[in-house]
JSON list of C-alpha atoms in Angstrom, two decimals:
[
{"chain": "P", "resi": 1, "resn": "MET", "atom": "CA", "xyz": [64.48, -16.84, -20.98]},
{"chain": "P", "resi": 2, "resn": "ALA", "atom": "CA", "xyz": [64.76, -13.04, -21.02]},
{"chain": "P", "resi": 3, "resn": "VAL", "atom": "CA", "xyz": [61.77, -10.90, -20.09]},
{"chain": "P", "resi": 4, "resn": "PRO", "atom": "CA", "xyz": [60.28, -9.49, -23.31]},
{"chain": "P", "resi": 5, "resn": "ALA", "atom": "CA", "xyz": [60.29, -5.74, -23.81]},
{"chain": "P", "resi": 6, "resn": "ALA", "atom": "CA", "xyz": [57.11, -3.87, -22.96]},
{"chain": "P", "resi": 7, "resn": "ASN", "atom": "CA", "xyz": [55.61, -2.99, -26.32]},
{"chain": "P", "resi": 8, "resn": "SER", "atom": "CA", "xyz": [51.88, -2.63, -25.83]},
{"chain": "P", "resi": 9, "resn": "SER", "atom": "CA", "xyz": [49.40, -0.32, -24.15]},
{"chain": "P", "resi": 10, "resn": "LEU", "atom": "CA", "xyz": [48.89, -2.99, -21.48]},
{"chain": "P", "resi": 11, "resn": "SER", "atom": "CA", "xyz": [52.56, -3.68, -20.70]},
{"chain": "P", "resi": 12, "resn": "ARG", "atom": "CA", "xyz": [54.13, -0.20, -21.06]},
{"chain": "P", "resi": 13, "resn": "PRO", "atom": "CA", "xyz": [52.42, 1.16, -17.88]},
{"chain": "P", "resi": 14, "resn": "ILE", "atom": "CA", "xyz": [53.92, -1.68, -15.85]},
{"chain": "P", "resi": 15, "resn": "GLU", "atom": "CA", "xyz": [57.40, -0.93, -17.17]},
{"chain": "P", "resi": 16, "resn": "ALA", "atom": "CA", "xyz": [56.85, 2.80, -16.52]},
{"chain": "P", "resi": 17, "resn": "LEU", "atom": "CA", "xyz": [55.78, 2.06, -12.92]},
{"chain": "P", "resi": 18, "resn": "VAL", "atom": "CA", "xyz": [58.94, -0.02, -12.41]},
{"chain": "P", "resi": 19, "resn": "ASN", "atom": "CA", "xyz": [61.03, 2.91, -13.71]},
{"chain": "P", "resi": 20, "resn": "THR", "atom": "CA", "xyz": [59.20, 5.38, -11.49]},
{"chain": "P", "resi": 21, "resn": "LEU", "atom": "CA", "xyz": [59.61, 3.29, -8.34]},
{"chain": "P", "resi": 22, "resn": "ALA", "atom": "CA", "xyz": [63.25, 2.45, -9.10]},
{"chain": "P", "resi": 23, "resn": "ASP", "atom": "CA", "xyz": [64.09, 6.16, -9.37]},
{"chain": "P", "resi": 24, "resn": "SER", "atom": "CA", "xyz": [62.71, 6.89, -5.89]},
{"chain": "P", "resi": 25, "resn": "ALA", "atom": "CA", "xyz": [65.73, 7.74, -3.74]},
{"chain": "P", "resi": 26, "resn": "THR", "atom": "CA", "xyz": [63.95, 6.43, -0.64]},
{"chain": "P", "resi": 27, "resn": "PHE", "atom": "CA", "xyz": [63.13, 3.10, -2.30]},
{"chain": "P", "resi": 28, "resn": "ARG", "atom": "CA", "xyz": [66.74, 2.74, -3.50]},
{"chain": "P", "resi": 29, "resn": "SER", "atom": "CA", "xyz": [67.99, 3.46, 0.02]},
{"chain": "P", "resi": 30, "resn": "LEU", "atom": "CA", "xyz": [65.47, 1.04, 1.55]},
{"chain": "P", "resi": 31, "resn": "VAL", "atom": "CA", "xyz": [66.56, -1.85, -0.69]},
{"chain": "P", "resi": 32, "resn": "GLY", "atom": "CA", "xyz": [70.28, -1.00, -0.52]},
{"chain": "P", "resi": 33, "resn": "ALA", "atom": "CA", "xyz": [70.59, -0.17, -4.22]},
{"chain": "P", "resi": 34, "resn": "VAL", "atom": "CA", "xyz": [73.07, 2.38, -5.54]},
{"chain": "P", "resi": 35, "resn": "ASP", "atom": "CA", "xyz": [71.10, 3.03, -8.71]},
{"chain": "P", "resi": 36, "resn": "ALA", "atom": "CA", "xyz": [67.80, 2.35, -10.46]},
{"chain": "P", "resi": 37, "resn": "ASP", "atom": "CA", "xyz": [69.07, -0.89, -12.03]},
{"chain": "P", "resi": 38, "resn": "GLY", "atom": "CA", "xyz": [69.91, -2.23, -8.57]},
{"chain": "P", "resi": 39, "resn": "ALA", "atom": "CA", "xyz": [66.50, -1.16, -7.26]},
{"chain": "P", "resi": 40, "resn": "LYS", "atom": "CA", "xyz": [64.76, -2.98, -10.12]},
{"chain": "P", "resi": 41, "resn": "THR", "atom": "CA", "xyz": [66.07, -6.28, -8.75]},
{"chain": "P", "resi": 42, "resn": "LYS", "atom": "CA", "xyz": [63.79, -5.71, -5.73]},
{"chain": "P", "resi": 43, "resn": "ILE", "atom": "CA", "xyz": [60.66, -4.99, -7.81]},
{"chain": "P", "resi": 44, "resn": "PHE", "atom": "CA", "xyz": [58.65, -8.03, -8.87]},
{"chain": "P", "resi": 45, "resn": "TYR", "atom": "CA", "xyz": [55.84, -8.55, -11.39]},
{"chain": "P", "resi": 46, "resn": "PRO", "atom": "CA", "xyz": [53.31, -10.17, -11.33]},
{"chain": "P", "resi": 47, "resn": "ALA", "atom": "CA", "xyz": [54.29, -12.03, -8.16]},
{"chain": "P", "resi": 48, "resn": "VAL", "atom": "CA", "xyz": [57.40, -12.87, -6.19]},
{"chain": "P", "resi": 49, "resn": "ASP", "atom": "CA", "xyz": [59.04, -16.28, -5.88]},
{"chain": "P", "resi": 50, "resn": "ASP", "atom": "CA", "xyz": [59.08, -17.08, -2.15]},
{"chain": "P", "resi": 51, "resn": "SER", "atom": "CA", "xyz": [61.34, -20.10, -2.53]},
{"chain": "P", "resi": 52, "resn": "LEU", "atom": "CA", "xyz": [64.03, -20.63, 0.08]},
{"chain": "P", "resi": 53, "resn": "ASP", "atom": "CA", "xyz": [67.77, -20.93, -0.43]},
{"chain": "P", "resi": 54, "resn": "SER", "atom": "CA", "xyz": [69.94, -23.61, 1.18]},
{"chain": "P", "resi": 55, "resn": "SER", "atom": "CA", "xyz": [70.11, -21.54, 4.40]},
{"chain": "P", "resi": 56, "resn": "ASP", "atom": "CA", "xyz": [66.30, -21.41, 4.62]},
{"chain": "P", "resi": 57, "resn": "ASN", "atom": "CA", "xyz": [66.16, -17.71, 3.65]},
{"chain": "P", "resi": 58, "resn": "LEU", "atom": "CA", "xyz": [63.90, -16.20, 1.01]},
{"chain": "P", "resi": 59, "resn": "ILE", "atom": "CA", "xyz": [65.75, -16.07, -2.32]},
{"chain": "P", "resi": 60, "resn": "ASN", "atom": "CA", "xyz": [63.98, -12.76, -3.01]},
{"chain": "P", "resi": 61, "resn": "GLY", "atom": "CA", "xyz": [64.18, -11.33, 0.48]},
{"chain": "P", "resi": 62, "resn": "ARG", "atom": "CA", "xyz": [62.63, -8.21, 1.88]},
{"chain": "P", "resi": 63, "resn": "PRO", "atom": "CA", "xyz": [62.40, -5.29, 1.50]},
{"chain": "P", "resi": 64, "resn": "ARG", "atom": "CA", "xyz": [60.71, -5.55, -1.88]},
{"chain": "P", "resi": 65, "resn": "ALA", "atom": "CA", "xyz": [57.86, -4.26, -4.00]},
{"chain": "P", "resi": 66, "resn": "ILE", "atom": "CA", "xyz": [55.39, -6.32, -6.00]},
{"chain": "P", "resi": 67, "resn": "ILE", "atom": "CA", "xyz": [53.39, -4.97, -8.92]},
{"chain": "P", "resi": 68, "resn": "ASN", "atom": "CA", "xyz": [50.22, -6.96, -9.49]},
{"chain": "P", "resi": 69, "resn": "PRO", "atom": "CA", "xyz": [48.54, -7.18, -12.89]},
{"chain": "P", "resi": 70, "resn": "PRO", "atom": "CA", "xyz": [46.28, -4.31, -13.91]},
{"chain": "P", "resi": 71, "resn": "THR", "atom": "CA", "xyz": [42.94, -4.34, -12.11]},
{"chain": "P", "resi": 72, "resn": "SER", "atom": "CA", "xyz": [41.34, -2.08, -14.67]},
{"chain": "P", "resi": 73, "resn": "TRP", "atom": "CA", "xyz": [42.31, -0.94, -18.11]},
{"chain": "P", "resi": 74, "resn": "MET", "atom": "CA", "xyz": [40.48, 0.98, -20.77]},
{"chain": "P", "resi": 75, "resn": "LYS", "atom": "CA", "xyz": [41.41, 2.35, -24.17]},
{"chain": "P", "resi": 76, "resn": "SER", "atom": "CA", "xyz": [39.10, 4.99, -25.59]},
{"chain": "P", "resi": 77, "resn": "ARG", "atom": "CA", "xyz": [39.07, 7.55, -28.33]},
{"chain": "P", "resi": 78, "resn": "LEU", "atom": "CA", "xyz": [39.04, 11.20, -27.36]},
{"chain": "P", "resi": 79, "resn": "GLY", "atom": "CA", "xyz": [38.65, 13.33, -30.46]},
{"chain": "P", "resi": 80, "resn": "GLY", "atom": "CA", "xyz": [41.00, 11.71, -32.96]},
{"chain": "P", "resi": 81, "resn": "ASP", "atom": "CA", "xyz": [43.40, 10.30, -30.37]},
{"chain": "P", "resi": 82, "resn": "TYR", "atom": "CA", "xyz": [43.35, 7.12, -28.34]},
{"chain": "P", "resi": 83, "resn": "GLN", "atom": "CA", "xyz": [43.78, 7.36, -24.61]},
{"chain": "P", "resi": 84, "resn": "CYS", "atom": "CA", "xyz": [44.53, 4.52, -22.18]},
{"chain": "P", "resi": 85, "resn": "VAL", "atom": "CA", "xyz": [43.73, 4.61, -18.48]},
{"chain": "P", "resi": 86, "resn": "GLY", "atom": "CA", "xyz": [43.98, 1.97, -15.78]},
{"chain": "P", "resi": 87, "resn": "ASN", "atom": "CA", "xyz": [44.99, 0.86, -12.31]},
{"chain": "P", "resi": 88, "resn": "VAL", "atom": "CA", "xyz": [47.61, -1.49, -10.96]},
{"chain": "P", "resi": 89, "resn": "TRP", "atom": "CA", "xyz": [48.27, -2.66, -7.41]},
{"chain": "P", "resi": 90, "resn": "LEU", "atom": "CA", "xyz": [51.64, -1.88, -5.84]},
{"chain": "P", "resi": 91, "resn": "SER", "atom": "CA", "xyz": [52.55, -3.80, -2.69]},
{"chain": "P", "resi": 92, "resn": "PHE", "atom": "CA", "xyz": [55.46, -3.18, -0.35]},
{"chain": "P", "resi": 93, "resn": "GLU", "atom": "CA", "xyz": [56.93, -5.76, 2.05]},
{"chain": "P", "resi": 94, "resn": "ILE", "atom": "CA", "xyz": [59.41, -4.44, 4.60]},
{"chain": "P", "resi": 95, "resn": "ASP", "atom": "CA", "xyz": [61.03, -5.94, 7.67]},
{"chain": "P", "resi": 96, "resn": "PRO", "atom": "CA", "xyz": [60.13, -3.93, 10.79]},
{"chain": "P", "resi": 97, "resn": "ILE", "atom": "CA", "xyz": [62.43, -0.98, 11.51]},
{"chain": "P", "resi": 98, "resn": "GLY", "atom": "CA", "xyz": [62.61, -0.03, 15.20]},
{"chain": "P", "resi": 99, "resn": "ASP", "atom": "CA", "xyz": [62.39, -1.65, 18.61]},
{"chain": "P", "resi": 100, "resn": "THR", "atom": "CA", "xyz": [58.82, -0.87, 19.63]},
{"chain": "P", "resi": 101, "resn": "PHE", "atom": "CA", "xyz": [55.57, -1.28, 17.72]},
{"chain": "P", "resi": 102, "resn": "GLU", "atom": "CA", "xyz": [55.13, 2.51, 17.73]},
{"chain": "P", "resi": 103, "resn": "GLU", "atom": "CA", "xyz": [58.60, 3.08, 16.25]},
{"chain": "P", "resi": 104, "resn": "GLN", "atom": "CA", "xyz": [57.99, 0.39, 13.63]},
{"chain": "P", "resi": 105, "resn": "ALA", "atom": "CA", "xyz": [54.62, 1.87, 12.66]},
{"chain": "P", "resi": 106, "resn": "MET", "atom": "CA", "xyz": [55.96, 5.42, 12.32]},
{"chain": "P", "resi": 107, "resn": "ASN", "atom": "CA", "xyz": [59.07, 4.28, 10.41]},
{"chain": "P", "resi": 108, "resn": "LEU", "atom": "CA", "xyz": [56.84, 2.32, 8.02]},
{"chain": "P", "resi": 109, "resn": "CYS", "atom": "CA", "xyz": [54.56, 5.30, 7.42]},
{"chain": "P", "resi": 110, "resn": "ASN", "atom": "CA", "xyz": [57.51, 7.67, 6.97]},
{"chain": "P", "resi": 111, "resn": "THR", "atom": "CA", "xyz": [59.27, 5.35, 4.54]},
{"chain": "P", "resi": 112, "resn": "LEU", "atom": "CA", "xyz": [56.24, 4.48, 2.42]},
{"chain": "P", "resi": 113, "resn": "GLY", "atom": "CA", "xyz": [55.04, 8.09, 2.48]},
{"chain": "P", "resi": 114, "resn": "ALA", "atom": "CA", "xyz": [58.41, 9.31, 1.19]},
{"chain": "P", "resi": 115, "resn": "ILE", "atom": "CA", "xyz": [58.41, 6.69, -1.59]},
{"chain": "P", "resi": 116, "resn": "ILE", "atom": "CA", "xyz": [54.87, 7.63, -2.67]},
{"chain": "P", "resi": 117, "resn": "ASP", "atom": "CA", "xyz": [55.73, 11.37, -2.57]},
{"chain": "P", "resi": 118, "resn": "GLU", "atom": "CA", "xyz": [58.83, 10.81, -4.70]},
{"chain": "P", "resi": 119, "resn": "MET", "atom": "CA", "xyz": [56.90, 8.69, -7.21]},
{"chain": "P", "resi": 120, "resn": "TRP", "atom": "CA", "xyz": [54.30, 11.44, -7.47]},
{"chain": "P", "resi": 121, "resn": "ASP", "atom": "CA", "xyz": [57.02, 14.08, -8.02]},
{"chain": "P", "resi": 122, "resn": "LEU", "atom": "CA", "xyz": [58.69, 11.96, -10.71]},
{"chain": "P", "resi": 123, "resn": "ALA", "atom": "CA", "xyz": [55.36, 11.45, -12.46]},
{"chain": "P", "resi": 124, "resn": "GLU", "atom": "CA", "xyz": [54.63, 15.18, -12.33]},
{"chain": "P", "resi": 125, "resn": "SER", "atom": "CA", "xyz": [58.03, 16.00, -13.85]},
{"chain": "P", "resi": 126, "resn": "ARG", "atom": "CA", "xyz": [56.81, 14.58, -17.18]},
{"chain": "P", "resi": 127, "resn": "SER", "atom": "CA", "xyz": [60.42, 13.76, -18.01]},
{"chain": "P", "resi": 128, "resn": "GLY", "atom": "CA", "xyz": [61.99, 10.35, -18.21]},
{"chain": "P", "resi": 129, "resn": "PRO", "atom": "CA", "xyz": [60.34, 6.97, -18.61]},
{"chain": "P", "resi": 130, "resn": "TYR", "atom": "CA", "xyz": [57.87, 7.49, -15.77]},
{"chain": "P", "resi": 131, "resn": "LEU", "atom": "CA", "xyz": [54.27, 6.46, -15.35]},
{"chain": "P", "resi": 132, "resn": "ASN", "atom": "CA", "xyz": [51.72, 9.27, -15.73]},
{"chain": "P", "resi": 133, "resn": "ILE", "atom": "CA", "xyz": [50.20, 8.75, -12.29]},
{"chain": "P", "resi": 134, "resn": "VAL", "atom": "CA", "xyz": [46.86, 10.46, -11.76]},
{"chain": "P", "resi": 135, "resn": "GLU", "atom": "CA", "xyz": [45.83, 8.84, -8.47]},
{"chain": "P", "resi": 136, "resn": "ILE", "atom": "CA", "xyz": [47.37, 6.91, -5.60]},
{"chain": "P", "resi": 137, "resn": "ALA", "atom": "CA", "xyz": [44.98, 5.31, -3.12]},
{"chain": "P", "resi": 138, "resn": "LEU", "atom": "CA", "xyz": [45.79, 3.20, -0.07]},
{"chain": "P", "resi": 139, "resn": "ALA", "atom": "CA", "xyz": [44.05, -0.15, -0.45]},
{"chain": "P", "resi": 140, "resn": "ASP", "atom": "CA", "xyz": [45.40, -1.98, 2.62]},
{"chain": "P", "resi": 141, "resn": "GLY", "atom": "CA", "xyz": [47.74, -1.16, 5.48]},
{"chain": "P", "resi": 142, "resn": "PRO", "atom": "CA", "xyz": [50.14, 0.18, 6.33]},
{"chain": "P", "resi": 143, "resn": "GLY", "atom": "CA", "xyz": [50.72, -2.33, 9.05]},
{"chain": "P", "resi": 144, "resn": "PRO", "atom": "CA", "xyz": [51.99, -5.75, 10.08]},
{"chain": "P", "resi": 145, "resn": "ASN", "atom": "CA", "xyz": [51.40, -8.85, 7.95]},
{"chain": "P", "resi": 146, "resn": "THR", "atom": "CA", "xyz": [52.06, -12.55, 8.32]},
{"chain": "P", "resi": 147, "resn": "PRO", "atom": "CA", "xyz": [52.68, -14.44, 5.09]},
{"chain": "P", "resi": 148, "resn": "GLU", "atom": "CA", "xyz": [50.82, -17.61, 4.29]},
{"chain": "P", "resi": 149, "resn": "ASN", "atom": "CA", "xyz": [53.68, -20.03, 4.88]},
{"chain": "P", "resi": 150, "resn": "ASP", "atom": "CA", "xyz": [54.84, -22.31, 7.64]},
{"chain": "P", "resi": 151, "resn": "ARG", "atom": "CA", "xyz": [57.74, -20.05, 8.62]},
{"chain": "P", "resi": 152, "resn": "GLY", "atom": "CA", "xyz": [55.44, -17.53, 10.29]},
{"chain": "P", "resi": 153, "resn": "GLU", "atom": "CA", "xyz": [57.72, -14.55, 9.60]},
{"chain": "P", "resi": 154, "resn": "SER", "atom": "CA", "xyz": [56.08, -11.23, 10.21]},
{"chain": "P", "resi": 155, "resn": "PHE", "atom": "CA", "xyz": [56.74, -8.22, 8.04]},
{"chain": "P", "resi": 156, "resn": "GLN", "atom": "CA", "xyz": [55.20, -4.82, 7.48]},
{"chain": "P", "resi": 157, "resn": "GLY", "atom": "CA", "xyz": [53.61, -3.58, 4.32]},
{"chain": "P", "resi": 158, "resn": "ALA", "atom": "CA", "xyz": [50.93, -1.75, 2.44]},
{"chain": "P", "resi": 159, "resn": "ILE", "atom": "CA", "xyz": [49.07, -2.07, -0.83]},
{"chain": "P", "resi": 160, "resn": "TYR", "atom": "CA", "xyz": [48.36, 0.91, -3.05]},
{"chain": "P", "resi": 161, "resn": "SER", "atom": "CA", "xyz": [46.14, 1.28, -6.09]},
{"chain": "P", "resi": 162, "resn": "ILE", "atom": "CA", "xyz": [48.01, 3.34, -8.69]},
{"chain": "P", "resi": 163, "resn": "GLY", "atom": "CA", "xyz": [45.79, 5.06, -11.26]},
{"chain": "P", "resi": 164, "resn": "TRP", "atom": "CA", "xyz": [47.46, 6.08, -14.51]},
{"chain": "P", "resi": 165, "resn": "GLN", "atom": "CA", "xyz": [46.69, 7.46, -17.94]}
]
């Protein structure tokens, strides 16, 4: 079944966030995508399927981004116009880059920082199908994580709260 088009004030911000992230040159480079459509295959909503293939590898391997459902949403009237505001969580999962913990930590911060900066710049451009981002707050990380599975694979990541209107 095909994913329905985003056609409401609750779903359009999610689609706009996907477009904004997919147009980040750093995110495209990180996931090995040549264009935004390729990058979108590494962005998941509202969760990611962590099933394994026949070689015991994740079918939706890292690096990847996961957009969680809105944590807040409000539609209000301002004058004669309606305005929507809300927040969504954006998670990144990345395999460590570098040989030492210090190299891995700095590479993670540099990579995620560049992605966030590019998303902010795209949002500020007010052109294209981008999310009108008004706030980006670090909710967890950046740092190492261990998923809740029996494989015990470690990865690096961070979770951001993205405020939009």
